[in-house]
Amino acid sequence: MLGPTALGAVVASLVASMLLLQRGDEGSGAAPSMADKETLTKLREDFKMQNKSVFILGASGETGKVLLKEILGQNLFSKVTLIGRRKLTFEEEAYKNVNQEVVDFEKLDDYASAFQGHDVGFCCLGTTRGKAGAEGFVRVDRDYVLKSAELAKAGGCKHFNLLSSKGADKSSNFLYLQVKGEVEAKVEELKFDRFSVFRPGVLLCDRQESRPAEWLVRKFFSSLPESWAREHTVPVVTVVRAMLNNLVSPSSGQMELLENKAILHLGKDSDGPKL
Ligand SMILES: NC(=O)c1ccc[n+]([C@@H]2O[C@H](COP(=O)([O-])OP(=O)(O)OC[C@H]3O[C@@H](n4cnc5c(N)ncnc54)[C@H](OP(=O)(O)O)[C@@H]3O)[C@@H](O)[C@H]2O)c1
Ligand SMILES: *[C@@H]1O[C@H](CO)[C@@H](O)[C@H](O)[C@H]1NC(C)=O
């Protein structure tokens, strides 16, 4: 049963989806070319040899947890740190060396040390208007993300990876897209050596949490022709693989913008460890 609030959310999500659909992929930045399997394997090996350290924000989320699993599966880093508002528990052996920093995002300056000494950072933080209200959404998706990026930069991070959204545009009238565009632009101003922005369409995953609105949107998308789905949706695991294939590849510029199509292309490699 959908209550009035849920119903409102469903309608809002459908409207939002339609807005996203209207936007083309024009103006997207350079997409790195997909290396063949052999090259990719070699790139991964070279990357591992560098013994780099990584932090992940939002590792408890739908995307973050798949990212963490894949990072551990590929054994890409010699140190993995999760930064979050609560400590996570893991059963599997593979997670035993994962470090965790529990921070108060409202007083992030007090936790600057958590952000020190990581070569690479991934940000998969985010909430929704439905969960946190408009103000809460801006607080998390803009303020927490930007402050984290600032502390990471100050802490020596060279490569910052931001999970944004298709249609992100700082001059959009739509709060969600406006905030996503604004935070992209502000993080860009920090001038990381390398800044990679991922703009996926609707993420396809099995959410445990019930989100009727997203479920309906997903149903809606899966009823569309395949070619439409390719433009506007992407499995979470593909986003994660695109992030990691991009990570080990030479950068195509200080800032890299990967739209949905580029993500599908870069993340479709099937030789990675099976999840
Ligand atoms: N879903 C989509 O179709 C879609 C499409 C394009 C882009 N995106 C973007 O992709 C990003 C990740 O999405 P997702 O679906 O993987 O996210 P998700 O499952 O909702 O996870 C969100 C993460 O952010 C953390 N978080 C949320 N509110 C917080 C708060 N107040 N303080 C501290 N941490 C907080 C959560 O931590 P806790 O576990 O502690 O709550 C969790 O780790 C978001 O920015 C989203 O906007 C999503
Ligand atoms: C990385 O660690 C390995 C094993 O500890 C070591 O052999 C190698 O020299 C290290 N590489 C760098 C670049 O520090």
Tab-separated table of C-alpha atoms and ligand atoms in Angstrom:
chain	number	residue	atom	x	y	z
A	1	MET	CA	0.000	0.000	0.000
A	2	LEU	CA	1.250	3.445	-0.884
A	3	GLY	CA	0.445	6.277	1.515
A	4	PRO	CA	-0.035	9.814	0.216
A	5	THR	CA	3.630	10.633	0.924
A	6	ALA	CA	4.884	7.606	-0.965
A	7	LEU	CA	2.549	8.389	-3.800
A	8	GLY	CA	3.859	11.957	-3.922
A	9	ALA	CA	7.381	10.576	-4.029
A	10	VAL	CA	6.455	8.262	-6.877
A	11	VAL	CA	5.032	11.107	-8.910
A	12	ALA	CA	8.027	13.331	-8.109
A	13	SER	CA	10.429	10.576	-9.144
A	14	LEU	CA	8.634	9.986	-12.406
A	15	VAL	CA	8.723	13.689	-13.165
A	16	ALA	CA	12.402	13.723	-12.248
A	17	SER	CA	13.034	10.774	-14.544
A	18	MET	CA	11.299	12.512	-17.391
A	19	LEU	CA	13.469	15.577	-16.782
A	20	LEU	CA	16.567	13.406	-16.902
A	21	LEU	CA	15.322	11.774	-20.071
A	22	GLN	CA	15.060	15.057	-21.889
A	23	ARG	CA	18.689	15.791	-21.427
A	24	GLY	CA	21.073	14.575	-24.063
A	25	ASP	CA	24.674	13.642	-23.526
A	26	GLU	CA	25.954	16.661	-25.378
A	27	GLY	CA	28.729	18.612	-23.732
A	28	SER	CA	30.081	15.603	-21.891
A	29	GLY	CA	33.796	15.625	-21.325
A	30	ALA	CA	36.370	13.297	-22.760
A	31	ALA	CA	35.722	9.658	-22.058
A	32	PRO	CA	38.793	7.517	-21.619
A	33	SER	CA	39.063	4.783	-24.157
A	34	MET	CA	38.481	1.246	-23.056
A	35	ALA	CA	41.666	-0.756	-22.847
A	36	ASP	CA	41.515	-4.344	-24.036
A	37	LYS	CA	41.504	-7.100	-21.420
A	38	GLU	CA	45.198	-7.774	-21.535
A	39	THR	CA	46.092	-4.120	-21.232
A	40	LEU	CA	43.670	-3.752	-18.362
A	41	THR	CA	45.195	-6.668	-16.498
A	42	LYS	CA	48.623	-5.120	-16.954
A	43	LEU	CA	47.366	-1.717	-15.815
A	44	ARG	CA	45.876	-3.276	-12.682
A	45	GLU	CA	49.132	-5.031	-11.888
A	46	ASP	CA	51.083	-1.802	-12.331
A	47	PHE	CA	48.625	0.015	-10.125
A	48	LYS	CA	48.870	-2.551	-7.323
A	49	MET	CA	52.666	-2.268	-7.348
A	50	GLN	CA	52.352	1.329	-6.234
A	51	ASN	CA	50.984	0.328	-2.810
A	52	LYS	CA	48.470	3.131	-2.729
A	53	SER	CA	46.064	4.039	0.013
A	54	VAL	CA	42.360	4.753	-0.512
A	55	PHE	CA	39.412	6.080	1.456
A	56	ILE	CA	35.740	5.513	0.701
A	57	LEU	CA	32.888	7.737	1.818
A	58	GLY	CA	29.471	6.062	1.741
A	59	ALA	CA	30.751	2.485	1.882
A	60	SER	CA	27.505	1.374	3.539
A	61	GLY	CA	25.462	2.553	0.562
A	62	GLU	CA	24.280	0.596	-2.431
A	63	THR	CA	27.150	1.762	-4.636
A	64	GLY	CA	29.757	2.123	-1.896
A	65	LYS	CA	29.433	-1.424	-0.664
A	66	VAL	CA	29.858	-2.866	-4.150
A	67	LEU	CA	32.840	-0.547	-4.654
A	68	LEU	CA	34.439	-1.759	-1.427
A	69	LYS	CA	33.862	-5.389	-2.338
A	70	GLU	CA	35.373	-4.930	-5.786
A	71	ILE	CA	38.370	-2.973	-4.434
A	72	LEU	CA	39.093	-5.809	-2.010
A	73	GLY	CA	38.434	-8.444	-4.676
A	74	GLN	CA	40.882	-6.826	-7.089
A	75	ASN	CA	43.323	-6.172	-4.238
A	76	LEU	CA	44.142	-2.768	-5.696
A	77	PHE	CA	45.319	-0.926	-2.595
A	78	SER	CA	47.658	-1.660	0.266
A	79	LYS	CA	45.455	0.311	2.653
A	80	VAL	CA	41.680	0.752	2.583
A	81	THR	CA	39.901	3.158	4.946
A	82	LEU	CA	36.186	3.736	5.264
A	83	ILE	CA	35.068	7.130	6.506
A	84	GLY	CA	31.501	7.208	7.768
A	85	ARG	CA	29.108	8.185	10.512
A	86	ARG	CA	28.963	4.683	11.965
A	87	LYS	CA	31.175	1.648	12.230
A	88	LEU	CA	30.266	-1.154	9.853
A	89	THR	CA	30.568	-4.834	10.673
A	90	PHE	CA	31.804	-7.376	8.170
A	91	GLU	CA	31.867	-11.140	8.463
A	92	GLU	CA	34.101	-12.069	5.545
A	93	GLU	CA	37.822	-12.628	5.908
A	94	ALA	CA	38.557	-10.287	2.990
A	95	TYR	CA	37.445	-7.308	5.092
A	96	LYS	CA	39.669	-7.928	8.113
A	97	ASN	CA	42.278	-5.312	7.193
A	98	VAL	CA	39.789	-2.585	6.346
A	99	ASN	CA	40.303	0.487	8.528
A	100	GLN	CA	37.369	2.535	9.723
A	101	GLU	CA	37.192	6.155	10.774
A	102	VAL	CA	33.931	7.174	12.414
A	103	VAL	CA	33.340	10.892	12.042
A	104	ASP	CA	30.711	13.499	12.862
A	105	PHE	CA	29.950	15.103	9.517
A	106	GLU	CA	28.590	18.188	11.280
A	107	LYS	CA	32.043	18.788	12.813
A	108	LEU	CA	34.226	17.427	10.076
A	109	ASP	CA	37.107	19.831	10.792
A	110	ASP	CA	37.629	17.989	14.073
A	111	TYR	CA	38.287	14.833	12.069
A	112	ALA	CA	40.818	16.185	9.583
A	113	SER	CA	43.237	13.415	10.560
A	114	ALA	CA	40.823	10.789	9.157
A	115	PHE	CA	41.385	12.311	5.732
A	116	GLN	CA	45.155	12.384	5.926
A	117	GLY	CA	47.509	10.247	3.895
A	118	HIS	CA	45.214	8.729	1.283
A	119	ASP	CA	46.367	8.792	-2.338
A	120	VAL	CA	42.905	8.145	-3.731
A	121	GLY	CA	39.399	8.965	-2.511
A	122	PHE	CA	35.953	7.778	-3.578
A	123	CYS	CA	32.804	9.609	-2.601
A	124	CYS	CA	29.547	7.668	-2.838
A	125	LEU	CA	27.724	9.720	-0.202
A	126	GLY	CA	24.220	10.841	-0.755
A	127	THR	CA	20.728	11.081	0.567
A	128	THR	CA	17.380	12.021	-0.906
A	129	ARG	CA	14.900	14.760	-0.331
A	130	GLY	CA	12.420	12.131	0.724
A	131	LYS	CA	14.725	10.842	3.444
A	132	ALA	CA	16.256	14.052	4.718
A	133	GLY	CA	14.114	16.931	3.443
A	134	ALA	CA	15.401	19.577	1.045
A	135	GLU	CA	17.728	21.112	3.636
A	136	GLY	CA	19.078	17.763	4.774
A	137	PHE	CA	19.675	16.716	1.192
A	138	VAL	CA	21.741	19.845	0.472
A	139	ARG	CA	23.624	19.368	3.732
A	140	VAL	CA	24.735	15.846	2.789
A	141	ASP	CA	25.035	15.936	-0.984
A	142	ARG	CA	26.699	19.348	-1.124
A	143	ASP	CA	28.174	20.369	2.240
A	144	TYR	CA	29.421	17.011	3.529
A	145	VAL	CA	30.815	16.097	0.126
A	146	LEU	CA	32.585	19.409	-0.377
A	147	LYS	CA	34.033	19.526	3.148
A	148	SER	CA	35.274	15.963	2.778
A	149	ALA	CA	36.911	16.832	-0.522
A	150	GLU	CA	38.606	19.866	1.049
A	151	LEU	CA	39.988	17.803	3.925
A	152	ALA	CA	41.104	15.069	1.539
A	153	LYS	CA	42.918	17.587	-0.632
A	154	ALA	CA	44.595	19.104	2.431
A	155	GLY	CA	45.470	15.570	3.551
A	156	GLY	CA	47.375	14.844	0.349
A	157	CYS	CA	44.796	13.079	-1.799
A	158	LYS	CA	45.837	13.149	-5.459
A	159	HIS	CA	42.860	11.541	-7.157
A	160	PHE	CA	39.297	12.267	-6.061
A	161	ASN	CA	36.407	10.267	-7.531
A	162	LEU	CA	32.913	11.658	-7.211
A	163	LEU	CA	29.703	9.766	-7.808
A	164	SER	CA	27.390	12.410	-9.227
A	165	SER	CA	24.345	11.979	-11.455
A	166	LYS	CA	23.236	12.139	-15.037
A	167	GLY	CA	21.928	15.630	-15.713
A	168	ALA	CA	24.002	17.323	-12.982
A	169	ASP	CA	23.865	21.026	-13.787
A	170	LYS	CA	24.577	23.881	-11.403
A	171	SER	CA	22.074	26.121	-13.191
A	172	SER	CA	19.240	23.576	-13.173
A	173	ASN	CA	15.913	24.575	-11.628
A	174	PHE	CA	15.632	21.096	-10.236
A	175	LEU	CA	17.203	20.960	-6.766
A	176	TYR	CA	18.716	17.493	-7.139
A	177	LEU	CA	20.496	18.257	-10.422
A	178	GLN	CA	21.457	21.758	-9.282
A	179	VAL	CA	23.144	20.469	-6.110
A	180	LYS	CA	24.954	17.725	-8.025
A	181	GLY	CA	26.223	20.266	-10.572
A	182	GLU	CA	27.223	22.737	-7.895
A	183	VAL	CA	29.227	20.240	-5.887
A	184	GLU	CA	31.008	19.016	-9.044
A	185	ALA	CA	32.047	22.605	-9.835
A	186	LYS	CA	33.174	23.343	-6.279
A	187	VAL	CA	35.237	20.191	-6.003
A	188	GLU	CA	36.781	21.001	-9.374
A	189	GLU	CA	37.976	24.309	-7.934
A	190	LEU	CA	40.016	22.401	-5.356
A	191	LYS	CA	42.315	21.311	-8.197
A	192	PHE	CA	43.064	17.744	-7.331
A	193	ASP	CA	45.815	16.323	-9.557
A	194	ARG	CA	43.048	14.158	-10.958
A	195	PHE	CA	39.305	14.565	-10.473
A	196	SER	CA	36.938	11.965	-11.937
A	197	VAL	CA	33.215	12.605	-12.018
A	198	PHE	CA	30.751	9.801	-12.731
A	199	ARG	CA	27.293	10.703	-13.941
A	200	PRO	CA	25.245	7.517	-14.070
A	201	GLY	CA	21.572	7.364	-14.925
A	202	VAL	CA	19.191	5.410	-12.725
A	203	LEU	CA	21.183	2.849	-10.764
A	204	LEU	CA	19.966	-0.714	-11.070
A	205	CYS	CA	20.421	-2.786	-7.950
A	206	ASP	CA	18.500	-4.832	-5.423
A	207	ARG	CA	17.812	-2.515	-2.586
A	208	GLN	CA	16.968	-4.095	0.738
A	209	GLU	CA	15.408	-0.931	1.976
A	210	SER	CA	11.982	-0.373	0.502
A	211	ARG	CA	11.805	2.603	-1.793
A	212	PRO	CA	8.517	2.332	-3.662
A	213	ALA	CA	9.283	5.389	-5.761
A	214	GLU	CA	12.582	4.023	-7.010
A	215	TRP	CA	11.044	0.606	-7.537
A	216	LEU	CA	8.370	2.150	-9.726
A	217	VAL	CA	10.906	4.179	-11.664
A	218	ARG	CA	12.923	1.025	-12.213
A	219	LYS	CA	9.835	-0.865	-13.392
A	220	PHE	CA	9.137	2.020	-15.707
A	221	PHE	CA	12.633	1.897	-17.186
A	222	SER	CA	12.664	-1.855	-17.573
A	223	SER	CA	9.481	-1.617	-19.637
A	224	LEU	CA	11.263	0.592	-22.168
A	225	PRO	CA	13.226	-0.674	-25.166
A	226	GLU	CA	16.771	-1.868	-24.529
A	227	SER	CA	18.301	1.117	-26.336
A	228	TRP	CA	16.526	3.496	-23.981
A	229	ALA	CA	17.719	1.611	-20.959
A	230	ARG	CA	21.291	1.910	-22.255
A	231	GLU	CA	20.967	5.674	-22.306
A	232	HIS	CA	19.352	6.148	-18.937
A	233	THR	CA	20.130	3.255	-16.601
A	234	VAL	CA	23.201	1.368	-15.462
A	235	PRO	CA	23.814	-1.529	-13.064
A	236	VAL	CA	25.680	-0.497	-9.904
A	237	VAL	CA	28.404	-3.067	-10.553
A	238	THR	CA	29.068	-1.485	-13.957
A	239	VAL	CA	29.491	1.940	-12.341
A	240	VAL	CA	31.949	0.437	-9.875
A	241	ARG	CA	33.947	-1.356	-12.569
A	242	ALA	CA	34.050	1.820	-14.624
A	243	MET	CA	35.411	3.683	-11.600
A	244	LEU	CA	38.138	1.104	-11.057
A	245	ASN	CA	39.036	0.622	-14.720
A	246	ASN	CA	39.330	4.390	-14.959
A	247	LEU	CA	41.424	4.476	-11.796
A	248	VAL	CA	44.111	2.159	-13.128
A	249	SER	CA	44.159	3.808	-16.563
A	250	PRO	CA	46.223	6.888	-17.387
A	251	SER	CA	44.167	10.024	-16.814
A	252	SER	CA	42.663	11.741	-19.831
A	253	GLY	CA	42.935	15.156	-18.190
A	254	GLN	CA	42.897	16.804	-14.778
A	255	MET	CA	39.118	16.523	-14.770
A	256	GLU	CA	37.340	13.535	-16.277
A	257	LEU	CA	33.606	13.537	-16.827
A	258	LEU	CA	32.026	10.150	-17.446
A	259	GLU	CA	28.452	10.204	-18.640
A	260	ASN	CA	26.196	7.147	-18.574
A	261	LYS	CA	27.325	5.877	-21.977
A	262	ALA	CA	31.003	6.155	-21.087
A	263	ILE	CA	30.337	4.357	-17.803
A	264	LEU	CA	28.580	1.487	-19.599
A	265	HIS	CA	31.455	1.271	-22.044
A	266	LEU	CA	34.256	1.435	-19.501
A	267	GLY	CA	32.559	-0.765	-16.902
A	268	LYS	CA	31.351	-3.595	-19.068
A	269	ASP	CA	34.568	-5.615	-18.800
A	270	SER	CA	33.740	-9.106	-17.703
A	271	ASP	CA	37.147	-10.386	-16.682
A	272	GLY	CA	37.026	-8.842	-13.222
A	273	PRO	CA	36.420	-11.095	-10.238
A	274	LYS	CA	32.810	-12.279	-10.137
A	275	LEU	CA	30.780	-10.559	-7.449
B	1	LIG	N1	19.956	5.791	-6.975
B	1	LIG	C1	20.118	6.254	-8.211
B	1	LIG	O1	19.409	5.838	-9.167
B	1	LIG	C2	21.173	7.295	-8.498
B	1	LIG	C3	21.355	7.730	-9.811
B	1	LIG	C4	22.384	8.639	-10.077
B	1	LIG	C5	23.174	9.094	-9.025
B	1	LIG	N2	22.953	8.677	-7.743
B	1	LIG	C6	23.827	9.200	-6.678
B	1	LIG	O2	24.756	8.198	-6.307
B	1	LIG	C7	25.147	8.395	-4.943
B	1	LIG	C8	25.088	7.062	-4.206
B	1	LIG	O3	23.814	6.516	-4.338
B	1	LIG	P1	23.427	5.161	-3.578
B	1	LIG	O4	22.084	4.788	-4.066
B	1	LIG	O5	24.545	4.197	-3.680
B	1	LIG	O6	23.349	5.706	-2.081
B	1	LIG	P2	22.738	5.041	-0.772
B	1	LIG	O7	22.571	3.574	-0.912
B	1	LIG	O8	21.539	5.823	-0.379
B	1	LIG	O9	23.923	5.303	0.281
B	1	LIG	C9	24.186	6.555	0.738
B	1	LIG	C10	25.432	6.605	1.591
B	1	LIG	O10	25.549	7.926	2.140
B	1	LIG	C11	25.569	7.854	3.558
B	1	LIG	N3	24.773	8.929	4.159
B	1	LIG	C12	23.507	9.270	3.862
B	1	LIG	N4	23.081	10.265	4.673
B	1	LIG	C13	24.114	10.548	5.498
B	1	LIG	C14	24.295	11.471	6.569
B	1	LIG	N5	23.325	12.308	6.961
B	1	LIG	N6	25.477	11.494	7.196
B	1	LIG	C15	26.451	10.653	6.820
B	1	LIG	N7	26.345	9.748	5.842
B	1	LIG	C16	25.192	9.703	5.174
B	1	LIG	C17	24.962	6.521	3.919
B	1	LIG	O11	25.445	6.135	5.179
B	1	LIG	P3	24.509	5.340	6.255
B	1	LIG	O12	24.522	3.913	5.815
B	1	LIG	O13	25.166	5.573	7.563
B	1	LIG	O14	23.134	5.953	6.158
B	1	LIG	C18	25.418	5.632	2.762
B	1	LIG	O15	26.715	5.151	2.996
B	1	LIG	C19	24.222	9.453	-4.385
B	1	LIG	O16	24.915	10.674	-4.340
B	1	LIG	C20	23.099	9.543	-5.398
B	1	LIG	O17	22.561	10.837	-5.469
B	1	LIG	C21	21.992	7.778	-7.472
B	2	LIG	C1	55.156	-2.237	-2.591
B	2	LIG	O1	55.170	-3.283	-1.640
B	2	LIG	C2	55.878	-4.438	-2.093
B	2	LIG	C3	55.686	-5.541	-1.076
B	2	LIG	O2	55.730	-5.056	0.231
B	2	LIG	C4	57.359	-4.057	-2.308
B	2	LIG	O3	58.067	-5.163	-2.786
B	2	LIG	C5	57.415	-2.914	-3.350
B	2	LIG	O4	58.744	-2.462	-3.483
B	2	LIG	C6	56.530	-1.736	-2.919
B	2	LIG	N1	56.490	-0.779	-3.997
B	2	LIG	C7	56.622	0.531	-3.814
B	2	LIG	C8	56.513	1.391	-5.029
B	2	LIG	O5	56.808	1.031	-2.712
